[in-house]
Coordinates of C-alpha atoms in Angstrom, one line a residue:
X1 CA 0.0 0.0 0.0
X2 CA 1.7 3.5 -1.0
X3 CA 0.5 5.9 0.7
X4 CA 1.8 9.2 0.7
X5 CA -1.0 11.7 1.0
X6 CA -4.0 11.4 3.7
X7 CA -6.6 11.8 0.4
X8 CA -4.7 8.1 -0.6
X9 CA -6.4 6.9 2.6
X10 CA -9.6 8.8 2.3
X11 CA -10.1 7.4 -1.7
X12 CA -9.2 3.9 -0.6
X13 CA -12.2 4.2 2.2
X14 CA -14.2 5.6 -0.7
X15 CA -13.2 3.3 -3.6
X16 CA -13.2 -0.1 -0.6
X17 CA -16.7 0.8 1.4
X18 CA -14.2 -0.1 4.1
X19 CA -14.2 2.3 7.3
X20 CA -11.7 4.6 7.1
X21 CA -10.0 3.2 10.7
X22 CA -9.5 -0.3 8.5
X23 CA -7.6 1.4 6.0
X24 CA -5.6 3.2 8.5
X25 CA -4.6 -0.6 10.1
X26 CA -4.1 -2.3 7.1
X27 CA -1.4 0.6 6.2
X28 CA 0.1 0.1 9.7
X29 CA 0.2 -3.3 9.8
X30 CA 2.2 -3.6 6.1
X31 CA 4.4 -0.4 7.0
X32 CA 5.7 -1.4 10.6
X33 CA 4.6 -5.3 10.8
X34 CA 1.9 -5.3 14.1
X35 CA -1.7 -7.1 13.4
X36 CA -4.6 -4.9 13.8
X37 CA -5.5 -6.0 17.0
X38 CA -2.0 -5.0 18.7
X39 CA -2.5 -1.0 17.3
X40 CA -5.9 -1.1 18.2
X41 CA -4.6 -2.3 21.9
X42 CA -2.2 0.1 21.9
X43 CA -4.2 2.8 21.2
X44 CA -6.7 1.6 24.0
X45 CA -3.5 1.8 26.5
X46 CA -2.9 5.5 25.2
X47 CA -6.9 6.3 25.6
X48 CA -6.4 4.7 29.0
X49 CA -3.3 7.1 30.6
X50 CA -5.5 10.0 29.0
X51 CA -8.7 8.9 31.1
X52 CA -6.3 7.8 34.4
X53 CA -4.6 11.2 34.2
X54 CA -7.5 13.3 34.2
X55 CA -9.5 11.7 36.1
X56 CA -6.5 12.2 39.0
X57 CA -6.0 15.4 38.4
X58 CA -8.5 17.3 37.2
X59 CA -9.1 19.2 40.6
X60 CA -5.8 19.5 41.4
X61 CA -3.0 22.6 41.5
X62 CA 0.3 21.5 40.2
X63 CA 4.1 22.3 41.0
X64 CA 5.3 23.3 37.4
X65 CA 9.6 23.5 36.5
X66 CA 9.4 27.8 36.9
X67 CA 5.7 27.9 38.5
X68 CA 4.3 30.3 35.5
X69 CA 0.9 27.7 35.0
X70 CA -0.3 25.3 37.3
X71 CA -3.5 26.6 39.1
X72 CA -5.4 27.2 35.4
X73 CA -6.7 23.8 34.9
X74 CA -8.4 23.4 38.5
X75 CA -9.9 27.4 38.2
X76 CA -11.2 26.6 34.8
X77 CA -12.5 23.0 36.7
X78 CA -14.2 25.4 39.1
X79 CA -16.0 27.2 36.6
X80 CA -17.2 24.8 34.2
X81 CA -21.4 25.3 34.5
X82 CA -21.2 29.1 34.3
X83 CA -19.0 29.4 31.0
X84 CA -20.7 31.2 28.0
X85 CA -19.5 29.0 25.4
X86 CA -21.3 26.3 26.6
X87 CA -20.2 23.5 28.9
X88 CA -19.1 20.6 26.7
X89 CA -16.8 23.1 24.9
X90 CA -15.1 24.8 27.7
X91 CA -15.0 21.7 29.5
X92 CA -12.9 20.3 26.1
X93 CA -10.8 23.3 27.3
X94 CA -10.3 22.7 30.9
X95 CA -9.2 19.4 30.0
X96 CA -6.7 19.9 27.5
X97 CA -5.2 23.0 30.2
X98 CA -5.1 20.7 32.9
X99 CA -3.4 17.8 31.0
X100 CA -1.2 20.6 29.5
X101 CA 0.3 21.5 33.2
X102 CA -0.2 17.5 34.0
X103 CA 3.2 18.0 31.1
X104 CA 4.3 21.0 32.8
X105 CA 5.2 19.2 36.0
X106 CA 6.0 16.1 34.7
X107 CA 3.1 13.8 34.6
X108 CA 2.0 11.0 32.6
X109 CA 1.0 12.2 29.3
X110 CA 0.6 11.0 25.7
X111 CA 2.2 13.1 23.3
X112 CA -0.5 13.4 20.3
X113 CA 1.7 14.6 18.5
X114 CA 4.1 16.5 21.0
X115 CA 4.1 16.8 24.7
X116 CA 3.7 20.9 24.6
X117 CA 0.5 19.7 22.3
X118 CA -0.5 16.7 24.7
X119 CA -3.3 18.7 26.2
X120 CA -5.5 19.0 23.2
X121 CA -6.2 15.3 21.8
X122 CA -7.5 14.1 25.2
X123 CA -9.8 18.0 25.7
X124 CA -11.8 16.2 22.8
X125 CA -11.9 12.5 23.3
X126 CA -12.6 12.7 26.9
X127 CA -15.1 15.5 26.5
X128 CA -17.0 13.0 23.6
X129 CA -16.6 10.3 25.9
X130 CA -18.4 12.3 28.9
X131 CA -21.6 13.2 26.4
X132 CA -22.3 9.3 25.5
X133 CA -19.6 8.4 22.3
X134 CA -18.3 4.4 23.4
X135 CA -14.9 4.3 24.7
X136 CA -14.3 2.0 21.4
X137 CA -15.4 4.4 19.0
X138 CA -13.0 6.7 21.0
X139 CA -9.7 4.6 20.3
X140 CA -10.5 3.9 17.0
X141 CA -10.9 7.8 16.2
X142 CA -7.2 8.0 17.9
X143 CA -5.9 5.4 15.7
X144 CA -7.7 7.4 12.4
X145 CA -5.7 11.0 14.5
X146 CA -2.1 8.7 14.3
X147 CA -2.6 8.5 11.2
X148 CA -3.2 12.7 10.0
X149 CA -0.2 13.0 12.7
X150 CA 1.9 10.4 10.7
X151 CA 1.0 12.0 7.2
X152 CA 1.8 15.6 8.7
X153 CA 5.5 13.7 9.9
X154 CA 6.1 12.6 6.5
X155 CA 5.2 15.9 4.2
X156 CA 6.0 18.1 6.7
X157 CA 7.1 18.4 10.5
X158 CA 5.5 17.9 13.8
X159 CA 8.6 19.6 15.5
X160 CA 8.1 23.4 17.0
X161 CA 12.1 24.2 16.2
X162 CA 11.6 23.2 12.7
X163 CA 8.2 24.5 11.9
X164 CA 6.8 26.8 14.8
X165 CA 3.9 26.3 16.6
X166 CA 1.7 25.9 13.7
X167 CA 3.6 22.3 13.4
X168 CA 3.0 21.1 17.3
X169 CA -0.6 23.1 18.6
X170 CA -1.9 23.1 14.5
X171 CA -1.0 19.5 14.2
X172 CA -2.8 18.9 17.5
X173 CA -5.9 20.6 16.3
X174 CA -5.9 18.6 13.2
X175 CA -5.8 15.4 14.1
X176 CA -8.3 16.0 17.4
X177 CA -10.5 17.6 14.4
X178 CA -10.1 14.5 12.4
X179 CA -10.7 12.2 15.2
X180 CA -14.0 14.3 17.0
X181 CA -15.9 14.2 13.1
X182 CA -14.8 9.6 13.1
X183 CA -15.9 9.6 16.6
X184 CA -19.3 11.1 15.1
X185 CA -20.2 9.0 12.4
X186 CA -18.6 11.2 10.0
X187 CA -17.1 10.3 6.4
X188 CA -13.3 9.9 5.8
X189 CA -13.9 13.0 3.4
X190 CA -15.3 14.8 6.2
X191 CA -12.3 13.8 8.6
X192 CA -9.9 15.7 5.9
X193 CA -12.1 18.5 6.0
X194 CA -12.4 18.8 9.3
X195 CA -8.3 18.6 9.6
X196 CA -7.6 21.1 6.6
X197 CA -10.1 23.4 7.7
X198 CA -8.5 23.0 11.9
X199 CA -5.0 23.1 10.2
X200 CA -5.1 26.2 8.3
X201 CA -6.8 28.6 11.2
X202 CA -3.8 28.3 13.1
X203 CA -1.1 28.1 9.8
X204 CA 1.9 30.7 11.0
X205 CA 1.4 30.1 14.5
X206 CA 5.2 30.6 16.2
X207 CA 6.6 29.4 18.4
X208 CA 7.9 31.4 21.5
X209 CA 7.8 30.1 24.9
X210 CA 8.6 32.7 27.8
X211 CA 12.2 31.4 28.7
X212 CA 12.3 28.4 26.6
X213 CA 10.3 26.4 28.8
X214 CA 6.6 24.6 27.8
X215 CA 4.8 26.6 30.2
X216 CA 3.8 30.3 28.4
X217 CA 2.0 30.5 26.3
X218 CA 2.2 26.6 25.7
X219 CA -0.3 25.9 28.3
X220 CA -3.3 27.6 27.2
X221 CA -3.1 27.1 23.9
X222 CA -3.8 23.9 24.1
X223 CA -7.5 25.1 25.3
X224 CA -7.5 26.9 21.7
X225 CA -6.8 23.9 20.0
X226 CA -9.3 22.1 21.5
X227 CA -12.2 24.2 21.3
X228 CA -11.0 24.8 17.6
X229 CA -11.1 21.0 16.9
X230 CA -14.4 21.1 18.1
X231 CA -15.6 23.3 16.3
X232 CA -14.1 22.2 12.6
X233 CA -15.4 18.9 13.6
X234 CA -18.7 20.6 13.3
X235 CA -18.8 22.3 10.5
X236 CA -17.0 19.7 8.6
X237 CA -20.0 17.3 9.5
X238 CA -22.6 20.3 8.7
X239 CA -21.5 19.7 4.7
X240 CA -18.8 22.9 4.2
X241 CA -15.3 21.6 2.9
X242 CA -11.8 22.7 2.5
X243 CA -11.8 24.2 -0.5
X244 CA -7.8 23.6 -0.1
X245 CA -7.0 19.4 0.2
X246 CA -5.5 18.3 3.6
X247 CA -2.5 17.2 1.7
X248 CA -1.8 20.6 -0.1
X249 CA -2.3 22.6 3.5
X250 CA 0.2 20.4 5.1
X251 CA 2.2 21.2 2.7
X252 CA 1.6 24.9 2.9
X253 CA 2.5 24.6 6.4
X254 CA 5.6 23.4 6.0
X255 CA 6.4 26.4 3.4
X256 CA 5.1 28.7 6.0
X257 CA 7.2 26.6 8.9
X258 CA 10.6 27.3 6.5
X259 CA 9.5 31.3 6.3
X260 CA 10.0 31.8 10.0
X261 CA 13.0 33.3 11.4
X262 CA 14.7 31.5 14.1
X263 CA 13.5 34.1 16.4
X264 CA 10.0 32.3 16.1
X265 CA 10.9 28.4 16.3
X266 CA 11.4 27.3 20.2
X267 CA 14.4 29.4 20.6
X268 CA 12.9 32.0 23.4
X269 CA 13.8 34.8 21.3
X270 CA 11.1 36.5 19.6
X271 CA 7.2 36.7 19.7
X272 CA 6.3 36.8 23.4
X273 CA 9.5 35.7 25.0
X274 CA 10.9 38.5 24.3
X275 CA 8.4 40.9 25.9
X276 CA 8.7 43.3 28.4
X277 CA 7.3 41.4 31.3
X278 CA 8.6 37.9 29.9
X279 CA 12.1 39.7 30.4
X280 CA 11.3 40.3 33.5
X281 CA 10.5 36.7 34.1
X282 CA 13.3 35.1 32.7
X283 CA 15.8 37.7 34.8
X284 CA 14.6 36.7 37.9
X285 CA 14.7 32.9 36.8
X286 CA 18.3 33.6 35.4
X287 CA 20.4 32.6 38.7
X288 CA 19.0 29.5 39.4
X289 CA 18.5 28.3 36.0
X290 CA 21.7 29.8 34.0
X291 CA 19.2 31.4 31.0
X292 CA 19.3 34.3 28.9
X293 CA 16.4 36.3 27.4
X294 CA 18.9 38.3 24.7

């Protein structure tokens, strides 16, 4: 099976009648030699450490490495029933915050695709798992979110220094996207939508965390990620469609990813990291951690 493009996967669902999650473990199975029932187990582990985790911490503060995030996840927590945006989609949020700092302080995560992402695949599957979609559904839309992460991997980059943020939150957001429209009952063509569509409302997002660390502003955009995949999910399902492919935004990405200066790829030394106040920070963290904001 030679697949290089995630439309190859969507056209063989189409062309087959076979679900689009088949597909997916057929591909895996030739490409790295595991049966179908080993990934699908595997991706029930991953589901499982994303349900434990939460579930453990979801009222808690945490102890981060520099202490700039930690309390957001449990105040969000707190205010759940009076958000405007409605509770299933701030809830999505508070989850993908608190797993987000869960990263922060060294906690069990599962990086989908990166760890400064790792907040934003589990705000959506737990969130679909809380309003009634089966726990198997659930892994099998991971598995079919593996595989937009994989295709991003191979056209493009999943890496923050290579590609800014854009490559780890956008990445995030596409595949959670992709996975929220399979958990649903939506079409492979709707799960490409629904990732182009996530993919390019965050293309040129940089990458600048406030000292170098995956604290701020890593944390809370994992709540925009989220709530974004949620609502691309949507309006992928409601019939609107990328009017540019998957494949080609991917792409596009990367193009953009090359663009950026140094200054805005994980380095600390542009964007917001180099603010006035995240000066401040980093000075004061300066002794005890031998960093530089220049």
């Amino acid at each position: 099976m030679n697949v290089k493009s995630f439309n190859d996967l969507v056209e063989i669902s189409e062309k087959t009648g076979e679900d689009l999650h088949k597909v997916i473990l057929d591909w895996e199975m030739l490409d790295t030699g595991y049966s179908g029932e080993r990934l699908i187990e595997n991706a029930s582990k991953l589901f499982k450490v994303m349900e434990e985790e939460y579930a453990s911490k979801k009222d808690k503060t945490f102890n981060t490495l520099v202490n700039l995030t930690g309390t957001n996840g449990k105040k969000m927590y707190e205010y759940i029933q009076n958000a405007f945006v409605g509770e299933k989609v701030f809830k999505a949020a508070t989850i993908a915050v608190t797993m987000a700092e869960n990263n922060a302080s060294m906690g069990r995560i599962v990086a989908c695709p990166t760890a400064g992402a790792s907040g934003v695949m589990p705000g959506v599957l737990l969130v679909l798992e809380e309003y009634g979609i089966s726990r198997e559904r659930l892994v099998l839309s991971l598995i079919v979110a593996g595989a937009i992460g994989k295709i991003i991997a191979l056209r493009a980059s999943l890496s923050g220094a290579e590609a800014g943020c854009q490559a780890e939150i956008g990445s995030a957001t596409a595949m959670a996207a992709g996975a929220a429209v399979y958990a649903g009952g939506g079409s492979a063509r709707q799960v490409s939508n629904a990732a182009a569509l996530s993919l390019k409302s965050l293309m040129g997002l940089v990458c600048d965390p406030v000292g170098g660390f995956v604290e701020v502003p890593c944390v809370k955009r994992n709540a925009t990620g989220a709530t974004l995949a949620l609502l691309f999910c949507d309006i992928a399902k409601s019939g609107v469609e990328s009017v540019i492919p998957l494949d080609e935004v991917i792409d596009a990405m990367m193009s953009v990813g090359r663009s950026l200066p140094e200054s805005l790829r994980e380095t600390g030394r542009g964007g917001i990291a180099v603010t006035p106040t995240a000066r401040r920070i980093v000075k004061g963290l300066s002794d005890k951690f031998k960093i530089s904001g220049d």
